[in-house]
Structures are given as structure tokens and as C-alpha cells.
Short mmCIF file of N, CA and C in Angstrom, two decimals:
data_model
loop_
_atom_site.label_atom_id
_atom_site.label_comp_id
_atom_site.label_asym_id
_atom_site.label_seq_id
_atom_site.Cartn_x
_atom_site.Cartn_y
_atom_site.Cartn_z
N UNK A 1 1.43 -1.19 0.16
CA UNK A 1 -0.18 -0.05 -0.28
C UNK A 1 0.84 1.17 0.24
N UNK A 2 0.29 2.38 -0.45
CA UNK A 2 0.80 3.11 -0.86
C UNK A 2 0.26 4.50 0.02
N UNK A 3 1.00 6.03 0.71
CA UNK A 3 -0.23 7.28 1.19
C UNK A 3 0.82 8.02 0.63
N UNK A 4 0.38 8.79 -0.07
CA UNK A 4 1.14 9.76 -0.59
C UNK A 4 0.17 11.03 0.95
N UNK A 5 1.56 12.30 1.08
CA UNK A 5 0.95 12.78 1.74
C UNK A 5 2.10 13.60 2.49
N UNK A 6 2.26 15.06 0.94
CA UNK A 6 3.16 15.81 0.81
C UNK A 6 3.31 16.81 2.06
N UNK A 7 4.66 17.56 2.66
CA UNK A 7 4.82 17.56 4.33
C UNK A 7 5.62 19.28 3.41
N UNK A 8 4.56 20.37 4.03
CA UNK A 8 4.78 21.76 3.89
C UNK A 8 5.62 22.55 5.39
N UNK A 9 7.13 23.45 4.55
CA UNK A 9 7.99 23.63 5.60
C UNK A 9 7.66 25.10 5.96
N UNK A 10 7.31 26.07 6.67
CA UNK A 10 7.67 26.94 6.17
C UNK A 10 9.51 27.22 6.49
N UNK A 11 9.50 28.55 5.76
CA UNK A 11 11.37 29.08 5.35
C UNK A 11 11.75 28.28 6.67
N UNK A 12 11.39 28.86 8.09
CA UNK A 12 12.83 28.38 8.50
C UNK A 12 12.56 27.17 9.05
N UNK A 13 11.24 25.70 8.92
CA UNK A 13 11.80 24.21 9.22
C UNK A 13 12.35 24.19 7.71
N UNK A 14 12.39 24.83 6.45
CA UNK A 14 12.88 24.00 5.55
C UNK A 14 14.17 24.24 5.25
N UNK A 15 14.70 25.52 5.91
CA UNK A 15 16.56 25.61 6.81
C UNK A 15 16.89 24.49 7.47
N UNK A 16 16.18 24.07 8.42
CA UNK A 16 16.92 23.72 9.38
C UNK A 16 16.60 21.82 8.84
N UNK A 17 15.91 21.43 7.93
CA UNK A 17 15.11 20.18 7.44
C UNK A 17 16.63 20.25 6.50
N UNK A 18 17.34 21.00 5.45
CA UNK A 18 18.50 20.59 5.02
C UNK A 18 19.25 21.33 5.71
N UNK A 19 19.33 21.50 7.04
CA UNK A 19 20.91 21.92 8.01
C UNK A 19 21.38 21.13 8.21
N UNK A 20 20.16 19.86 8.88
CA UNK A 20 19.81 18.23 9.24
C UNK A 20 20.90 17.25 8.72
N UNK A 21 20.61 17.34 7.07
CA UNK A 21 21.16 16.57 6.41
C UNK A 21 22.58 16.24 6.84
N UNK A 22 23.26 15.16 6.75
CA UNK A 22 24.94 14.34 6.84
C UNK A 22 25.41 15.12 6.30
N UNK A 23 25.01 15.73 4.79
CA UNK A 23 25.83 16.05 3.67
C UNK A 23 25.92 17.70 3.85
N UNK A 24 24.68 18.40 4.28
CA UNK A 24 24.79 19.79 4.53
C UNK A 24 26.02 20.43 4.69
N UNK A 25 26.58 21.36 4.42
CA UNK A 25 27.44 22.72 5.02
C UNK A 25 27.61 22.81 6.21
N UNK A 26 28.40 22.33 6.85
CA UNK A 26 28.77 22.93 8.50
C UNK A 26 28.93 24.15 8.67
N UNK A 27 28.52 25.12 9.34
CA UNK A 27 28.58 26.14 9.96
C UNK A 27 30.18 26.10 10.14
N UNK A 28 31.28 26.52 10.06
CA UNK A 28 32.26 27.08 9.39
C UNK A 28 33.22 26.19 8.37
N UNK A 29 32.72 25.73 7.62
CA UNK A 29 33.55 25.17 6.64
C UNK A 29 33.08 25.74 5.58
N UNK A 30 33.99 26.03 4.44
CA UNK A 30 34.35 26.65 2.96
C UNK A 30 32.43 26.51 2.52
N UNK A 31 31.86 27.60 2.03
CA UNK A 31 30.76 27.46 0.59
C UNK A 31 29.02 27.45 2.18
N UNK A 32 29.59 27.68 3.52
CA UNK A 32 28.40 26.97 4.42
C UNK A 32 27.68 28.31 3.64
N UNK A 33 28.14 29.54 3.90
CA UNK A 33 27.17 31.64 3.69
C UNK A 33 26.80 30.79 1.90
N UNK A 34 27.54 30.14 1.22
CA UNK A 34 26.97 30.61 0.27
C UNK A 34 25.31 29.21 0.13
N UNK A 35 25.60 28.15 0.43
CA UNK A 35 25.40 26.80 0.87
C UNK A 35 23.66 27.21 1.78
N UNK A 36 23.61 28.08 2.15
CA UNK A 36 22.82 29.20 2.79
C UNK A 36 21.81 30.13 2.02
N UNK A 37 22.92 30.76 0.84
CA UNK A 37 21.93 31.85 0.37
C UNK A 37 21.06 30.46 -0.70
N UNK A 38 21.44 30.16 -1.18
CA UNK A 38 21.03 29.02 -1.95
C UNK A 38 19.88 28.19 -1.30
N UNK A 39 19.68 27.57 -0.88
CA UNK A 39 18.81 27.35 0.10
C UNK A 39 17.75 28.37 0.37
N UNK A 40 17.79 29.16 0.96
CA UNK A 40 17.18 30.39 0.36
C UNK A 40 16.19 30.72 -1.07
N UNK A 41 17.19 31.08 -1.63
CA UNK A 41 16.56 30.83 -2.85
C UNK A 41 15.73 29.88 -3.52
N UNK A 42 16.39 28.47 -2.82
CA UNK A 42 15.34 27.67 -3.36
C UNK A 42 14.01 27.33 -2.87
N UNK A 43 13.95 28.13 -1.54
CA UNK A 43 12.90 28.10 -1.14
C UNK A 43 11.27 29.81 -1.61
N UNK A 44 12.53 30.91 -1.44
CA UNK A 44 11.72 31.84 -2.59
C UNK A 44 11.03 31.13 -3.68
N UNK A 45 11.77 30.24 -4.49
CA UNK A 45 11.02 30.03 -6.04
C UNK A 45 10.68 29.75 -6.18
N UNK A 46 10.28 28.30 -5.50
CA UNK A 46 9.25 27.22 -4.66
C UNK A 46 8.23 27.64 -4.05
N UNK A 47 7.97 28.77 -3.12
CA UNK A 47 7.22 29.26 -2.06
C UNK A 47 5.97 29.40 -2.55
N UNK A 48 4.62 28.59 -1.57
CA UNK A 48 3.38 29.42 -2.49
C UNK A 48 2.42 29.65 -0.47
N UNK A 49 2.63 30.75 -0.81
CA UNK A 49 1.57 30.93 1.03
C UNK A 49 2.98 30.68 1.97
N UNK A 50 3.65 31.36 2.07
CA UNK A 50 4.45 30.67 3.27
C UNK A 50 5.60 29.37 3.16
N UNK A 51 4.68 28.83 2.15
CA UNK A 51 5.63 27.39 2.59
C UNK A 51 5.82 26.92 1.22
N UNK A 52 6.58 25.91 1.51
CA UNK A 52 7.61 24.80 0.02
C UNK A 52 6.80 23.39 0.40
N UNK A 53 6.20 23.05 -0.50
CA UNK A 53 5.79 21.74 -0.65
C UNK A 53 6.87 20.27 -0.75
N UNK A 54 7.27 19.72 -0.41
CA UNK A 54 7.76 18.46 -0.64
C UNK A 54 7.35 17.39 -0.83
N UNK A 55 7.32 16.84 -1.88
CA UNK A 55 6.15 15.37 -2.08
C UNK A 55 6.95 13.91 -0.67
N UNK A 56 5.64 13.24 -0.38
CA UNK A 56 6.68 12.29 0.38
C UNK A 56 5.29 11.00 0.68
N UNK A 57 5.89 9.70 0.38
CA UNK A 57 5.00 8.71 0.48
C UNK A 57 5.25 7.87 1.24
N UNK A 58 5.16 7.56 1.96
CA UNK A 58 4.67 5.61 3.07
C UNK A 58 4.50 4.66 2.09
N UNK A 59 5.08 3.36 1.91
CA UNK A 59 4.95 2.50 1.53
C UNK A 59 5.13 1.46 2.51
N UNK A 60 4.12 0.73 2.73
CA UNK A 60 4.10 -0.59 2.98
C UNK A 60 3.70 -1.93 2.51
N UNK A 61 4.26 -2.99 3.36
CA UNK A 61 4.85 -4.12 2.69
C UNK A 61 4.25 -4.88 4.04
N UNK A 62 3.36 -6.23 3.82
CA UNK A 62 2.89 -6.65 4.40
C UNK A 62 3.19 -7.95 4.19
N UNK A 63 3.64 -9.05 5.01
CA UNK A 63 3.66 -10.66 4.52
C UNK A 63 4.72 -10.78 5.73
N UNK A 64 5.00 -12.85 5.51
CA UNK A 64 5.35 -13.43 6.67
C UNK A 64 7.56 -13.58 6.25
N UNK A 65 7.51 -13.72 7.00
CA UNK A 65 9.48 -14.47 6.80
C UNK A 65 9.35 -15.45 7.82
N UNK A 66 10.12 -16.53 6.52
CA UNK A 66 9.84 -17.87 7.09
C UNK A 66 11.80 -17.79 8.11
N UNK A 67 11.20 -18.33 8.95
CA UNK A 67 11.72 -18.41 10.57
C UNK A 67 13.04 -19.69 10.03
N UNK A 68 12.41 -20.21 9.70
CA UNK A 68 14.03 -21.19 8.73
C UNK A 68 14.29 -22.88 9.57
N UNK A 69 13.26 -22.81 10.46
CA UNK A 69 13.60 -23.50 10.90
C UNK A 69 12.01 -25.05 10.70
N UNK A 70 12.39 -25.87 10.34
CA UNK A 70 11.75 -27.31 9.84
C UNK A 70 10.65 -27.98 11.13
#
């Protein structure tokens, strides 16, 4: 089964979510300021009514797993 439920982010939430990624530039690293500017530019480009909507989908699989014991 699949459920689609996009997530709305305010600018602060969008910035925090992207900064928390393991691959995101960290404060003090070269390019950090440019990284923040680019994130803000992405938000401003795609925002509607102060929010950016990110696609999100939950997938559920159901079944049984053999324990390998006969």
C-alpha cells in the first residue's frame, strides 16, 4: 500500500531540515554562506503562501518471513 502525504515547510523549517542532513555544509566550513543563500533562493523560488511542499510517500509491505526452522 502507498500513501501520499506531502509535507509543508515554512522557510525556517525548510532551512532547518536541509541543514540537518548529514551531507549539508556545516557552520565554519568553506561554502557555508553560499549554501544558506542557495537554500533561501530555492525556498523563495518554490514557495506558495509562505510554504514549500515536498513530496512524501509512505510504502507499507505486509507478509510473512520464514524463520528457517523446519
